[in-house]
Amino acid sequence: MAIKELTKDREQAWEDFLTAQEQANFSHSIGMRKIIRDNYGLADHYLINIDNRDSITGILPLFKTGKKNFISLPFTDWAGFVGAESAKKEFNDYLINRSLNQGEKYELRQSRETGLGQASPNIDNICSLIDLGVTADDLWKRIDKKARNQVRKAEKYNPEYLKQKELLPDFYLLYLKSMKRHGTPAHKIGFFADILKQFDGAICAVKYNDKIAAAALTFVYKNTLHIPWAASDRKLKSFNFNDYLYWRIMAESCRPEIKKIDLGRSQIGSPVAKFKSQWNCRNITLPYYLISSDQKTIKTPQKSCLRYASKIYRLLPLNITALIGPKLRKYLP
């Protein structure tokens, strides 16, 4: 067995391998590799483990985010190692050896415990999933009573539900305002445009009084509907259009070809996690491993520094954050 860099002639074999791996998601795909590379100019190091029959038994997508820092995968919830136990041992030994001898650090964002590295993982994040295989009526009965009431309140205003790629600028404006409000630099619009194109996605939105009140970027990969980004008009918060949007997306996803909905990552105990919980989600812990020569776990940056930087960012005009946000985002993978 051997670990090698992925070459152009093996890209289809990589994709074929993903198809058979339950743990693999869209972030592992070659398409996502191109999107990150094209939008942020980061160097990628996609590794494969090959057995004695020259078949892939494990994969690990990596991007270099610093002089000796690598992440699997920046700007994603999780996209770490996928493959056989034998391949995992090979990767573990390979990365530890690189860390000890080259001083490199590897952050592996996994979807389940793997025992990689020599330190305990950071488990601050969860991914919220909704299992389908039921009718929209049955799904409605499963969600929290409060959420049903909020959807009913929104329906009284007769909002219009839309699903169009052309709504990307409307989504992006809401997204920019939301990111500014939270003091976090935004991706550029081209990043989302590429995702919509690569995964044949759409912008789902709620329109009220000729204005987009809430919107979400959605797409299907394998048998999962993903809602990785969403935003709403804060001025219309009391109308509950965001709840209405999520419900409409969920209801139309009750189709045989879609087995679950991925609402994305959130921090345990955060307001976002609380919002997702009302939809009767199944939460899975996302263990993030750090392989480094000092054998430490992943540490969150100093909260005081983050609060100070976020406070300054929130005070900037929207047009300024729209300009500098995407430039800063590269350094917040």
Short mmCIF file of C-alpha atoms in Angstrom, two decimals:
data_model
loop_
_atom_site.label_atom_id
_atom_site.label_comp_id
_atom_site.label_asym_id
_atom_site.label_seq_id
_atom_site.Cartn_x
_atom_site.Cartn_y
_atom_site.Cartn_z
CA MET A 1 0.00 0.00 0.00
CA ALA A 2 1.18 3.53 -0.72
CA ILE A 3 0.01 7.13 -0.35
CA LYS A 4 0.27 9.23 -3.49
CA GLU A 5 -0.77 12.63 -4.77
CA LEU A 6 -3.94 12.55 -6.86
CA THR A 7 -3.13 12.98 -10.54
CA LYS A 8 -5.39 14.13 -13.36
CA ASP A 9 -5.78 10.63 -14.78
CA ARG A 10 -7.16 9.35 -11.44
CA GLU A 11 -9.78 12.05 -10.87
CA GLN A 12 -12.60 9.87 -12.20
CA ALA A 13 -11.44 7.00 -9.99
CA TRP A 14 -11.63 9.44 -7.04
CA GLU A 15 -15.21 10.32 -7.95
CA ASP A 16 -16.14 6.66 -8.38
CA PHE A 17 -14.68 5.92 -4.96
CA LEU A 18 -16.81 8.69 -3.40
CA THR A 19 -19.98 7.20 -4.86
CA ALA A 20 -19.51 4.04 -2.83
CA GLN A 21 -18.59 5.83 0.42
CA GLU A 22 -21.46 6.69 2.74
CA GLN A 23 -19.28 9.14 4.70
CA ALA A 24 -18.32 11.15 1.63
CA ASN A 25 -20.14 14.37 0.86
CA PHE A 26 -19.99 17.11 -1.76
CA SER A 27 -16.96 18.71 -0.10
CA HIS A 28 -14.86 15.68 -1.08
CA SER A 29 -15.69 16.08 -4.77
CA ILE A 30 -13.29 17.21 -7.46
CA GLY A 31 -15.79 19.97 -8.24
CA MET A 32 -15.37 21.50 -4.77
CA ARG A 33 -11.61 21.26 -5.19
CA LYS A 34 -11.82 23.43 -8.30
CA ILE A 35 -14.17 25.92 -6.62
CA ILE A 36 -11.83 26.52 -3.67
CA ARG A 37 -8.76 26.63 -5.88
CA ASP A 38 -10.29 29.06 -8.37
CA ASN A 39 -11.83 31.41 -5.81
CA TYR A 40 -9.10 31.52 -3.19
CA GLY A 41 -5.91 30.53 -4.99
CA LEU A 42 -4.92 28.00 -2.33
CA ALA A 43 -2.63 25.09 -3.17
CA ASP A 44 -4.30 21.71 -2.93
CA HIS A 45 -2.81 18.37 -1.95
CA TYR A 46 -5.30 15.59 -2.63
CA LEU A 47 -3.96 12.27 -1.36
CA ILE A 48 -4.99 8.72 -2.22
CA ASN A 49 -4.06 5.38 -0.69
CA ILE A 50 -3.38 2.68 -3.30
CA ASP A 51 -3.40 -1.06 -2.62
CA ASN A 52 -1.31 -3.69 -4.40
CA ARG A 53 -3.98 -3.94 -7.14
CA ASP A 54 -3.57 -0.22 -7.84
CA SER A 55 -7.08 0.51 -6.49
CA ILE A 56 -8.00 3.43 -4.23
CA THR A 57 -8.73 2.34 -0.66
CA GLY A 58 -8.75 5.75 1.01
CA ILE A 59 -8.68 9.47 0.24
CA LEU A 60 -7.80 12.69 2.01
CA PRO A 61 -8.40 16.11 0.37
CA LEU A 62 -6.15 18.87 1.73
CA PHE A 63 -5.56 22.55 1.06
CA LYS A 64 -2.53 24.46 2.24
CA THR A 65 -3.69 27.47 4.29
CA GLY A 66 -0.35 28.58 5.70
CA LYS A 67 3.36 27.95 5.34
CA LYS A 68 3.03 24.53 6.96
CA ASN A 69 -0.69 24.37 7.73
CA PHE A 70 -3.17 22.11 5.93
CA ILE A 71 -6.93 21.76 6.34
CA SER A 72 -9.32 19.09 5.14
CA LEU A 73 -11.22 21.10 4.00
CA PRO A 74 -11.31 24.92 4.27
CA PHE A 75 -14.71 26.67 3.97
CA THR A 76 -16.56 23.38 4.52
CA ASP A 77 -18.26 21.63 7.46
CA TRP A 78 -16.40 18.36 7.05
CA ALA A 79 -14.37 16.58 4.39
CA GLY A 80 -11.69 14.55 6.12
CA PHE A 81 -10.36 11.06 5.58
CA VAL A 82 -12.68 8.52 3.97
CA GLY A 83 -11.85 4.88 3.35
CA ALA A 84 -10.88 1.50 4.76
CA GLU A 85 -9.38 0.96 8.22
CA SER A 86 -6.12 -0.19 6.66
CA ALA A 87 -5.94 3.04 4.66
CA LYS A 88 -6.68 5.10 7.77
CA LYS A 89 -3.63 3.62 9.51
CA GLU A 90 -1.50 4.44 6.47
CA PHE A 91 -2.70 8.05 6.45
CA ASN A 92 -2.29 8.38 10.20
CA ASP A 93 1.32 7.20 10.07
CA TYR A 94 2.02 9.34 7.01
CA LEU A 95 0.67 12.56 8.55
CA ILE A 96 2.31 12.02 11.93
CA ASN A 97 5.62 11.37 10.20
CA ARG A 98 5.26 14.55 8.11
CA SER A 99 4.36 16.49 11.22
CA LEU A 100 7.33 15.25 13.23
CA ASN A 101 9.89 15.59 10.45
CA GLN A 102 8.60 18.59 8.46
CA GLY A 103 6.83 20.53 11.21
CA GLU A 104 3.53 20.45 9.28
CA LYS A 105 0.10 20.74 10.92
CA TYR A 106 -3.04 19.04 9.65
CA GLU A 107 -6.59 19.90 10.67
CA LEU A 108 -8.91 17.07 9.67
CA ARG A 109 -12.61 17.90 9.75
CA GLN A 110 -14.35 14.56 10.15
CA SER A 111 -17.99 13.50 10.34
CA ARG A 112 -17.32 10.79 12.92
CA GLU A 113 -14.69 9.64 15.41
CA THR A 114 -11.72 8.13 13.60
CA GLY A 115 -8.94 8.12 16.17
CA LEU A 116 -6.57 9.95 13.84
CA GLY A 117 -3.56 11.70 15.27
CA GLN A 118 -2.29 11.59 18.84
CA ALA A 119 -4.66 14.02 20.54
CA SER A 120 -8.37 14.19 21.35
CA PRO A 121 -10.54 15.98 18.76
CA ASN A 122 -12.30 19.29 19.15
CA ILE A 123 -16.04 18.50 19.35
CA ASP A 124 -17.60 21.98 19.51
CA ASN A 125 -19.54 21.56 16.25
CA ILE A 126 -22.53 19.51 15.15
CA CYS A 127 -24.20 18.83 11.83
CA SER A 128 -28.02 18.78 11.81
CA LEU A 129 -29.73 16.20 9.60
CA ILE A 130 -33.40 15.56 8.87
CA ASP A 131 -34.24 12.00 7.87
CA LEU A 132 -36.92 11.83 5.21
CA GLY A 133 -38.65 8.83 3.67
CA VAL A 134 -42.00 10.25 4.78
CA THR A 135 -44.70 12.42 3.22
CA ALA A 136 -44.76 16.18 3.78
CA ASP A 137 -47.82 15.69 6.03
CA ASP A 138 -45.95 13.20 8.19
CA LEU A 139 -42.91 15.47 8.34
CA TRP A 140 -45.16 18.36 9.42
CA LYS A 141 -46.37 16.31 12.38
CA ARG A 142 -42.80 15.55 13.43
CA ILE A 143 -41.58 19.13 13.78
CA ASP A 144 -41.88 21.24 16.90
CA LYS A 145 -45.28 22.77 17.66
CA LYS A 146 -43.71 26.22 17.94
CA ALA A 147 -42.20 25.87 14.46
CA ARG A 148 -45.59 24.89 13.01
CA ASN A 149 -47.16 27.98 14.59
CA GLN A 150 -44.45 30.22 13.16
CA VAL A 151 -45.01 28.79 9.67
CA ARG A 152 -48.77 29.34 10.00
CA LYS A 153 -48.21 32.97 11.06
CA ALA A 154 -46.03 33.57 8.01
CA GLU A 155 -48.67 32.04 5.72
CA LYS A 156 -51.17 34.69 6.81
CA TYR A 157 -49.14 37.29 4.92
CA ASN A 158 -49.45 35.30 1.66
CA PRO A 159 -45.70 35.21 0.88
CA GLU A 160 -44.54 33.91 -2.49
CA TYR A 161 -42.16 30.95 -2.59
CA LEU A 162 -39.60 31.00 -5.42
CA LYS A 163 -36.86 28.69 -6.65
CA GLN A 164 -34.51 30.16 -9.24
CA LYS A 165 -30.78 30.38 -9.91
CA GLU A 166 -31.35 33.98 -10.98
CA LEU A 167 -32.10 34.96 -7.38
CA LEU A 168 -28.42 34.70 -6.44
CA PRO A 169 -27.91 38.52 -6.21
CA ASP A 170 -30.94 38.78 -3.88
CA PHE A 171 -29.62 35.96 -1.70
CA TYR A 172 -26.14 37.48 -1.68
CA LEU A 173 -27.37 40.89 -0.45
CA LEU A 174 -29.16 39.25 2.49
CA TYR A 175 -26.08 37.11 3.14
CA LEU A 176 -23.77 40.17 3.14
CA LYS A 177 -25.99 41.97 5.65
CA SER A 178 -26.16 38.90 7.86
CA MET A 179 -22.39 38.39 7.85
CA LYS A 180 -21.82 42.07 8.65
CA ARG A 181 -24.29 41.81 11.52
CA HIS A 182 -22.34 38.87 12.92
CA GLY A 183 -18.99 40.56 12.35
CA THR A 184 -17.74 37.85 9.98
CA PRO A 185 -16.17 38.39 6.52
CA ALA A 186 -18.27 37.03 3.65
CA HIS A 187 -17.44 34.87 0.66
CA LYS A 188 -17.54 36.60 -2.71
CA ILE A 189 -20.58 36.05 -4.91
CA GLY A 190 -18.51 34.11 -7.43
CA PHE A 191 -17.93 31.38 -4.83
CA PHE A 192 -21.69 30.79 -4.59
CA ALA A 193 -22.18 31.09 -8.36
CA ASP A 194 -19.64 28.32 -8.88
CA ILE A 195 -21.35 26.08 -6.32
CA LEU A 196 -24.73 26.59 -7.99
CA LYS A 197 -23.22 25.70 -11.35
CA GLN A 198 -21.16 22.73 -10.18
CA PHE A 199 -23.96 21.05 -8.20
CA ASP A 200 -26.91 22.28 -10.28
CA GLY A 201 -28.30 24.13 -7.29
CA ALA A 202 -30.93 26.81 -6.88
CA ILE A 203 -31.76 29.74 -4.66
CA CYS A 204 -34.98 29.13 -2.73
CA ALA A 205 -36.57 32.34 -1.51
CA VAL A 206 -39.61 33.94 0.05
CA LYS A 207 -40.91 37.12 -1.53
CA TYR A 208 -43.14 39.61 0.27
CA ASN A 209 -44.34 42.98 -1.08
CA ASP A 210 -42.03 42.62 -4.11
CA LYS A 211 -39.02 42.15 -1.84
CA ILE A 212 -36.97 39.02 -1.07
CA ALA A 213 -37.42 38.46 2.66
CA ALA A 214 -35.46 35.21 3.09
CA ALA A 215 -33.31 33.07 0.82
CA ALA A 216 -31.18 29.94 0.91
CA LEU A 217 -28.69 28.28 -1.39
CA THR A 218 -29.65 24.64 -1.95
CA PHE A 219 -28.48 21.67 -4.00
CA VAL A 220 -28.64 17.89 -4.02
CA TYR A 221 -25.54 15.71 -3.82
CA LYS A 222 -26.03 11.95 -3.94
CA ASN A 223 -29.28 11.47 -1.98
CA THR A 224 -28.99 14.50 0.32
CA LEU A 225 -30.44 18.00 -0.03
CA HIS A 226 -27.95 20.52 1.33
CA ILE A 227 -28.81 23.95 2.77
CA PRO A 228 -25.32 25.23 3.62
CA TRP A 229 -26.12 28.96 3.52
CA ALA A 230 -29.27 30.94 4.26
CA ALA A 231 -30.12 34.50 5.25
CA SER A 232 -33.17 36.63 5.93
CA ASP A 233 -34.20 40.26 6.27
CA ARG A 234 -33.83 41.13 9.95
CA LYS A 235 -36.42 43.92 9.62
CA LEU A 236 -39.04 41.29 8.79
CA LYS A 237 -38.04 38.85 11.52
CA SER A 238 -41.43 39.04 13.26
CA PHE A 239 -43.12 37.77 10.07
CA ASN A 240 -41.37 34.38 10.46
CA PHE A 241 -40.50 34.19 6.76
CA ASN A 242 -37.29 32.32 7.51
CA ASP A 243 -39.28 29.52 9.17
CA TYR A 244 -41.66 29.50 6.22
CA LEU A 245 -38.74 29.23 3.80
CA TYR A 246 -37.22 26.26 5.58
CA TRP A 247 -40.55 24.49 5.77
CA ARG A 248 -41.25 24.94 2.06
CA ILE A 249 -37.80 23.57 1.18
CA MET A 250 -38.35 20.59 3.47
CA ALA A 251 -41.84 19.87 2.18
CA GLU A 252 -40.79 19.80 -1.48
CA SER A 253 -37.85 17.54 -0.56
CA CYS A 254 -40.18 14.69 0.45
CA ARG A 255 -39.41 12.75 -2.71
CA PRO A 256 -38.15 9.17 -3.14
CA GLU A 257 -34.76 10.26 -4.48
CA ILE A 258 -33.96 12.43 -1.43
CA LYS A 259 -33.25 10.52 1.78
CA LYS A 260 -32.20 13.33 4.08
CA ILE A 261 -31.68 17.08 4.44
CA ASP A 262 -28.38 18.50 5.68
CA LEU A 263 -28.93 21.82 7.47
CA GLY A 264 -25.21 22.33 7.89
CA ARG A 265 -22.85 22.99 10.76
CA SER A 266 -23.44 24.97 13.93
CA GLN A 267 -21.79 25.30 17.31
CA ILE A 268 -23.30 23.33 20.16
CA GLY A 269 -25.69 25.51 22.15
CA SER A 270 -25.65 28.40 19.66
CA PRO A 271 -28.81 30.25 18.50
CA VAL A 272 -28.37 28.64 15.07
CA ALA A 273 -28.30 25.17 16.63
CA LYS A 274 -31.44 26.04 18.60
CA PHE A 275 -33.22 27.17 15.41
CA LYS A 276 -32.36 23.90 13.68
CA SER A 277 -33.49 21.77 16.62
CA GLN A 278 -37.13 22.79 16.10
CA TRP A 279 -37.20 20.78 12.87
CA ASN A 280 -36.69 17.49 14.73
CA CYS A 281 -33.11 17.10 13.54
CA ARG A 282 -30.69 14.31 14.18
CA ASN A 283 -27.44 15.91 15.28
CA ILE A 284 -24.07 14.31 14.67
CA THR A 285 -20.89 15.52 16.32
CA LEU A 286 -18.18 16.75 13.98
CA PRO A 287 -14.82 15.84 15.51
CA TYR A 288 -12.00 18.04 14.25
CA TYR A 289 -8.55 16.49 14.66
CA LEU A 290 -5.24 18.31 14.73
CA ILE A 291 -2.10 16.39 13.84
CA SER A 292 0.97 18.38 14.85
CA SER A 293 4.33 17.79 16.46
CA ASP A 294 3.18 19.41 19.73
CA GLN A 295 0.27 16.90 19.94
CA LYS A 296 -2.25 19.55 21.01
CA THR A 297 -5.94 19.73 20.22
CA ILE A 298 -7.45 22.42 18.01
CA LYS A 299 -7.88 25.62 19.96
CA THR A 300 -10.40 28.34 19.35
CA PRO A 301 -8.74 31.76 18.86
CA GLN A 302 -8.81 34.11 21.83
CA LYS A 303 -12.42 35.17 22.28
CA SER A 304 -11.44 38.69 23.31
CA CYS A 305 -9.52 39.20 20.05
CA LEU A 306 -12.39 37.82 18.00
CA ARG A 307 -14.94 40.03 19.76
CA TYR A 308 -12.81 43.11 19.15
CA ALA A 309 -12.29 42.37 15.45
CA SER A 310 -15.97 41.50 14.98
CA LYS A 311 -17.07 44.71 16.70
CA ILE A 312 -14.98 46.81 14.31
CA TYR A 313 -16.25 44.87 11.30
CA ARG A 314 -19.89 45.40 12.31
CA LEU A 315 -19.34 49.15 12.41
CA LEU A 316 -18.13 49.34 8.81
CA PRO A 317 -20.52 50.40 6.00
CA LEU A 318 -22.02 47.52 4.01
CA ASN A 319 -20.27 48.54 0.78
CA ILE A 320 -16.91 48.40 2.57
CA THR A 321 -17.54 44.96 4.07
CA ALA A 322 -18.69 43.77 0.63
CA LEU A 323 -15.34 44.91 -0.75
CA ILE A 324 -12.93 43.71 1.93
CA GLY A 325 -14.88 40.74 3.30
CA PRO A 326 -14.05 38.30 0.47
CA LYS A 327 -10.38 39.35 0.65
CA LEU A 328 -10.29 38.58 4.38
CA ARG A 329 -12.28 35.36 4.06
CA LYS A 330 -9.30 33.59 2.53
CA TYR A 331 -7.57 33.80 5.91
CA LEU A 332 -10.55 32.40 7.82
CA PRO A 333 -10.84 28.91 6.36
#
